[in-house]
Amino acid sequence: MATDAPPPSKEQHKLPSPEEFTEVAESAEFGELRRSYRSFAFPLTVGFIAWYLLYVLLSNYAGDFMGTKLFGNINVAFVFGIAQFLTTFLIAWWYSRHAAAKLDPKAEAIKSRMEGGA
């Protein structure tokens, strides 16, 4: 199985002290990284949970609606169930793109500075 990641480096990295960790955790740069993550992940999580609960509640309390045939043996409940899977994969793909574009560069800059690379 091939990966795009380079092989691990043989050189030893400087381990940061607890004081350095605290300093970075309190920095504006780390705060921006946290904000970037939270502003993306939290709303999507809340939205997906609401969507999932809607599906569960409709399945439990709106059986006639969920049993409505759309075509052939395909009903509303089946379409909503498949949409749950599609939504999950869409969110994972979207998060992956967001992380690669916005989070990873910021995290890598902090990491390299912490390990003495900058």
Coordinates of N, CA and C in Angstrom, one line a residue:
M1 N 0.8 -1.2 0.0 CA 0.0 0.0 0.0 C 0.9 1.2 0.0
A2 N 0.8 2.0 -1.0 CA 1.6 3.2 -1.1 C 1.0 4.4 -0.4
T3 N 1.8 5.3 0.1 CA 1.3 6.5 0.7 C 2.1 7.7 0.2
D4 N 1.5 8.9 0.3 CA 2.2 10.1 -0.1 C 3.2 10.6 0.9
A5 N 3.1 10.1 2.1 CA 3.9 10.6 3.2 C 5.4 10.2 3.0
P6 N 6.3 11.1 3.3 CA 7.7 10.7 3.2 C 8.1 9.7 4.4
P7 N 9.2 9.0 4.2 CA 9.6 8.1 5.3 C 9.9 8.9 6.5
P8 N 9.8 8.3 7.7 CA 10.2 9.0 8.9 C 11.6 9.5 8.9
S9 N 11.9 10.6 9.5 CA 13.2 11.2 9.5 C 14.0 10.5 10.6
K10 N 15.3 10.3 10.3 CA 16.2 9.7 11.2 C 16.8 10.7 12.3
E11 N 16.6 12.0 12.0 CA 17.2 13.0 12.9 C 16.3 13.1 14.1
Q12 N 16.9 13.4 15.2 CA 16.2 13.6 16.5 C 15.7 15.0 16.6
H13 N 14.4 15.1 16.9 CA 13.8 16.4 17.1 C 13.9 16.8 18.6
K14 N 14.1 18.1 18.8 CA 14.1 18.7 20.2 C 12.7 18.5 20.8
L15 N 12.6 18.0 22.0 CA 11.3 17.9 22.6 C 11.1 19.2 23.4
P16 N 9.9 19.8 23.2 CA 9.6 21.1 23.8 C 9.4 20.8 25.3
S17 N 9.6 21.8 26.1 CA 9.4 21.8 27.6 C 7.9 22.1 27.8
P18 N 7.5 21.7 29.0 CA 6.1 22.1 29.4 C 5.8 23.6 29.3
E19 N 6.8 24.4 29.6 CA 6.6 25.8 29.5 C 6.3 26.3 28.1
E20 N 7.1 25.6 27.1 CA 6.9 25.9 25.7 C 5.5 25.5 25.2
F21 N 5.1 24.3 25.7 CA 3.7 23.9 25.3 C 2.7 24.9 25.8
T22 N 2.8 25.3 27.1 CA 1.9 26.3 27.6 C 1.9 27.6 26.8
E23 N 3.1 28.0 26.5 CA 3.3 29.3 25.7 C 2.6 29.2 24.4
V24 N 2.7 28.1 23.7 CA 2.1 27.9 22.4 C 0.6 27.8 22.5
A25 N 0.2 27.0 23.5 CA -1.3 26.8 23.7 C -2.0 28.2 24.0
E26 N -1.3 29.1 24.6 CA -1.9 30.4 24.9 C -1.6 31.5 23.8
S27 N -0.9 31.1 22.7 CA -0.6 32.0 21.6 C -1.8 32.3 20.7
A28 N -1.8 33.5 20.1 CA -2.8 33.9 19.2 C -2.9 32.9 18.0
E29 N -1.7 32.4 17.5 CA -1.7 31.5 16.4 C -2.4 30.2 16.7
F30 N -2.2 29.7 17.9 CA -2.9 28.4 18.2 C -4.3 28.7 18.5
G31 N -4.7 29.8 19.0 CA -6.1 30.2 19.2 C -6.8 30.3 17.8
E32 N -6.1 30.8 16.8 CA -6.7 30.9 15.5 C -6.9 29.5 14.9
L33 N -5.9 28.6 15.1 CA -6.1 27.2 14.7 C -7.3 26.6 15.3
R34 N -7.4 26.7 16.6 CA -8.6 26.2 17.3 C -9.9 26.8 16.8
R35 N -9.9 28.1 16.6 CA -11.1 28.8 16.1 C -11.5 28.2 14.7
S36 N -10.5 28.1 13.9 CA -10.7 27.5 12.5 C -11.3 26.2 12.6
Y37 N -10.8 25.3 13.4 CA -11.4 24.0 13.6 C -12.8 24.0 14.1
R38 N -13.0 24.7 15.2 CA -14.3 24.8 15.8 C -15.4 25.4 15.0
S39 N -15.0 26.5 14.2 CA -16.0 27.1 13.4 C -16.5 26.2 12.2
F40 N -15.7 25.2 11.9 CA -16.1 24.3 10.9 C -16.7 23.1 11.5
A41 N -16.1 22.5 12.5 CA -16.6 21.2 13.0 C -17.8 21.3 13.8
F42 N -17.9 22.3 14.7 CA -19.1 22.3 15.6 C -20.4 22.5 14.8
P43 N -20.5 23.5 13.9 CA -21.8 23.6 13.2 C -22.2 22.4 12.4
L44 N -21.2 21.8 11.7 CA -21.5 20.6 11.0 C -21.9 19.4 11.9
T45 N -21.3 19.3 13.0 CA -21.7 18.3 14.0 C -23.1 18.5 14.4
V46 N -23.5 19.7 14.8 CA -24.8 20.0 15.3 C -25.8 19.7 14.2
G47 N -25.5 20.2 13.0 CA -26.4 20.0 11.8 C -26.6 18.5 11.5
F48 N -25.5 17.7 11.6 CA -25.7 16.3 11.2 C -26.5 15.6 12.3
I49 N -26.2 15.9 13.6 CA -27.0 15.3 14.7 C -28.5 15.6 14.5
A50 N -28.8 16.9 14.2 CA -30.2 17.3 14.0 C -30.8 16.5 12.9
W51 N -30.1 16.4 11.8 CA -30.5 15.6 10.6 C -30.8 14.2 11.0
Y52 N -29.9 13.6 11.7 CA -30.0 12.2 12.2 C -31.2 12.0 13.1
L53 N -31.4 12.9 14.0 CA -32.5 12.9 15.0 C -33.8 13.0 14.2
L54 N -33.8 13.9 13.2 CA -35.1 14.1 12.4 C -35.4 12.7 11.8
Y55 N -34.4 12.0 11.2 CA -34.6 10.7 10.6 C -35.2 9.7 11.6
V56 N -34.6 9.7 12.8 CA -35.1 8.8 13.8 C -36.5 9.1 14.3
L57 N -36.7 10.4 14.5 CA -38.1 10.8 15.0 C -39.1 10.5 13.9
L58 N -38.8 10.8 12.7 CA -39.8 10.5 11.6 C -40.0 9.0 11.5
S59 N -39.0 8.2 11.6 CA -39.1 6.8 11.6 C -40.0 6.3 12.7
N60 N -39.9 6.9 13.8 CA -40.7 6.4 15.0 C -42.1 7.0 15.0
Y61 N -42.3 8.2 14.6 CA -43.6 8.9 14.8 C -44.3 9.3 13.5
A62 N -43.7 9.1 12.4 CA -44.4 9.4 11.1 C -44.3 8.3 10.2
G63 N -44.7 7.1 10.6 CA -44.6 5.9 9.9 C -45.3 6.0 8.5
D64 N -46.5 6.6 8.5 CA -47.2 6.7 7.2 C -46.4 7.5 6.2
F65 N -45.8 8.6 6.7 CA -45.0 9.5 5.8 C -43.8 8.7 5.3
M66 N -43.1 8.1 6.2 CA -41.8 7.4 5.9 C -42.1 6.1 5.0
G67 N -43.3 5.6 5.1 CA -43.7 4.4 4.3 C -44.2 4.8 2.9
T68 N -44.3 6.1 2.6 CA -44.8 6.5 1.3 C -43.9 6.0 0.2
K69 N -44.5 5.3 -0.7 CA -43.7 4.7 -1.8 C -43.4 5.9 -2.8
L70 N -42.2 5.9 -3.2 CA -41.7 6.9 -4.2 C -41.8 6.3 -5.6
F71 N -41.1 5.2 -5.7 CA -41.2 4.4 -7.0 C -40.8 3.0 -6.7
G72 N -41.5 2.0 -7.3 CA -41.3 0.6 -7.0 C -41.4 0.3 -5.5
N73 N -40.4 -0.4 -5.0 CA -40.4 -0.7 -3.5 C -39.6 0.4 -2.7
I74 N -39.2 1.5 -3.4 CA -38.4 2.5 -2.7 C -39.4 3.5 -2.0
N75 N -39.2 3.6 -0.7 CA -40.0 4.6 0.1 C -39.2 5.7 0.6
V76 N -39.8 6.6 1.3 CA -39.2 7.8 1.9 C -38.1 7.4 2.9
A77 N -38.5 6.4 3.7 CA -37.5 6.0 4.8 C -36.2 5.5 4.1
F78 N -36.3 4.7 3.1 CA -35.1 4.2 2.4 C -34.3 5.3 1.9
V79 N -34.9 6.3 1.2 CA -34.2 7.4 0.6 C -33.5 8.2 1.7
F80 N -34.2 8.5 2.9 CA -33.6 9.2 4.0 C -32.4 8.4 4.6
G81 N -32.6 7.1 4.7 CA -31.5 6.2 5.2 C -30.3 6.3 4.3
I82 N -30.5 6.2 3.0 CA -29.3 6.3 2.1 C -28.7 7.7 2.2
A83 N -29.6 8.7 2.3 CA -29.1 10.1 2.4 C -28.2 10.3 3.7
Q84 N -28.5 9.5 4.8 CA -27.6 9.6 5.9 C -26.2 9.1 5.6
F85 N -26.1 8.1 4.9 CA -24.7 7.6 4.5 C -24.1 8.6 3.6
L86 N -24.8 9.1 2.6 CA -24.2 10.1 1.7 C -23.8 11.4 2.4
T87 N -24.6 11.8 3.4 CA -24.2 13.0 4.2 C -23.0 12.7 5.0
T88 N -22.8 11.6 5.5 CA -21.7 11.2 6.3 C -20.4 11.3 5.4
F89 N -20.4 10.7 4.3 CA -19.3 10.7 3.4 C -19.0 12.1 2.9
L90 N -20.1 12.9 2.6 CA -19.9 14.3 2.1 C -19.2 15.1 3.2
I91 N -19.6 15.0 4.4 CA -19.0 15.7 5.5 C -17.6 15.3 5.7
A92 N -17.3 14.0 5.7 CA -15.9 13.6 5.8 C -15.0 14.1 4.7
W93 N -15.5 14.1 3.5 CA -14.8 14.7 2.3 C -14.5 16.1 2.5
W94 N -15.6 16.9 2.9 CA -15.5 18.3 3.1 C -14.5 18.7 4.2
Y95 N -14.6 17.9 5.3 CA -13.7 18.2 6.4 C -12.2 17.9 6.0
S96 N -12.0 16.9 5.2 CA -10.7 16.6 4.7 C -10.1 17.7 3.9
R97 N -10.9 18.2 3.0 CA -10.5 19.4 2.2 C -10.2 20.6 3.1
H98 N -11.1 20.9 4.0 CA -10.9 22.0 4.9 C -9.7 21.9 5.7
A99 N -9.4 20.7 6.3 CA -8.2 20.5 7.1 C -7.0 20.6 6.3
A100 N -7.0 20.1 5.1 CA -5.8 20.2 4.2 C -5.5 21.6 3.8
A101 N -6.5 22.4 3.6 CA -6.3 23.8 3.1 C -6.1 24.8 4.3
K102 N -6.8 24.6 5.4 CA -6.8 25.6 6.4 C -6.1 25.2 7.7
L103 N -6.3 23.9 8.1 CA -5.8 23.5 9.4 C -4.3 23.0 9.4
D104 N -4.1 22.1 8.4 CA -2.8 21.5 8.3 C -1.6 22.4 8.2
P105 N -1.7 23.5 7.3 CA -0.6 24.4 7.2 C -0.3 25.1 8.5
K106 N -1.3 25.5 9.2 CA -1.2 26.2 10.5 C -0.6 25.3 11.6
A107 N -1.1 24.1 11.6 CA -0.6 23.1 12.6 C 0.9 22.7 12.3
E108 N 1.2 22.6 11.0 CA 2.6 22.2 10.6 C 3.5 23.3 11.0
A109 N 3.1 24.6 10.8 CA 4.0 25.7 11.2 C 4.2 25.7 12.7
I110 N 3.2 25.5 13.5 CA 3.4 25.4 15.0 C 4.3 24.2 15.3
K111 N 4.0 23.1 14.7 CA 4.8 21.9 15.0 C 6.3 22.1 14.7
S112 N 6.6 22.6 13.5 CA 8.0 22.7 13.1 C 8.7 23.7 14.1
R113 N 8.0 24.8 14.5 CA 8.6 25.7 15.4 C 8.8 25.1 16.8
M114 N 7.9 24.2 17.2 CA 8.0 23.6 18.5 C 9.2 22.6 18.5
E115 N 9.4 21.9 17.3 CA 10.5 21.0 17.2 C 11.8 21.6 16.9
G116 N 11.8 22.9 16.8 CA 13.1 23.6 16.6 C 13.5 23.7 15.1
G117 N 12.5 23.5 14.2 CA 12.8 23.6 12.8 C 12.7 25.0 12.2
A118 N 12.1 25.9 13.0 CA 12.0 27.3 12.5 C 12.6 28.3 13.5

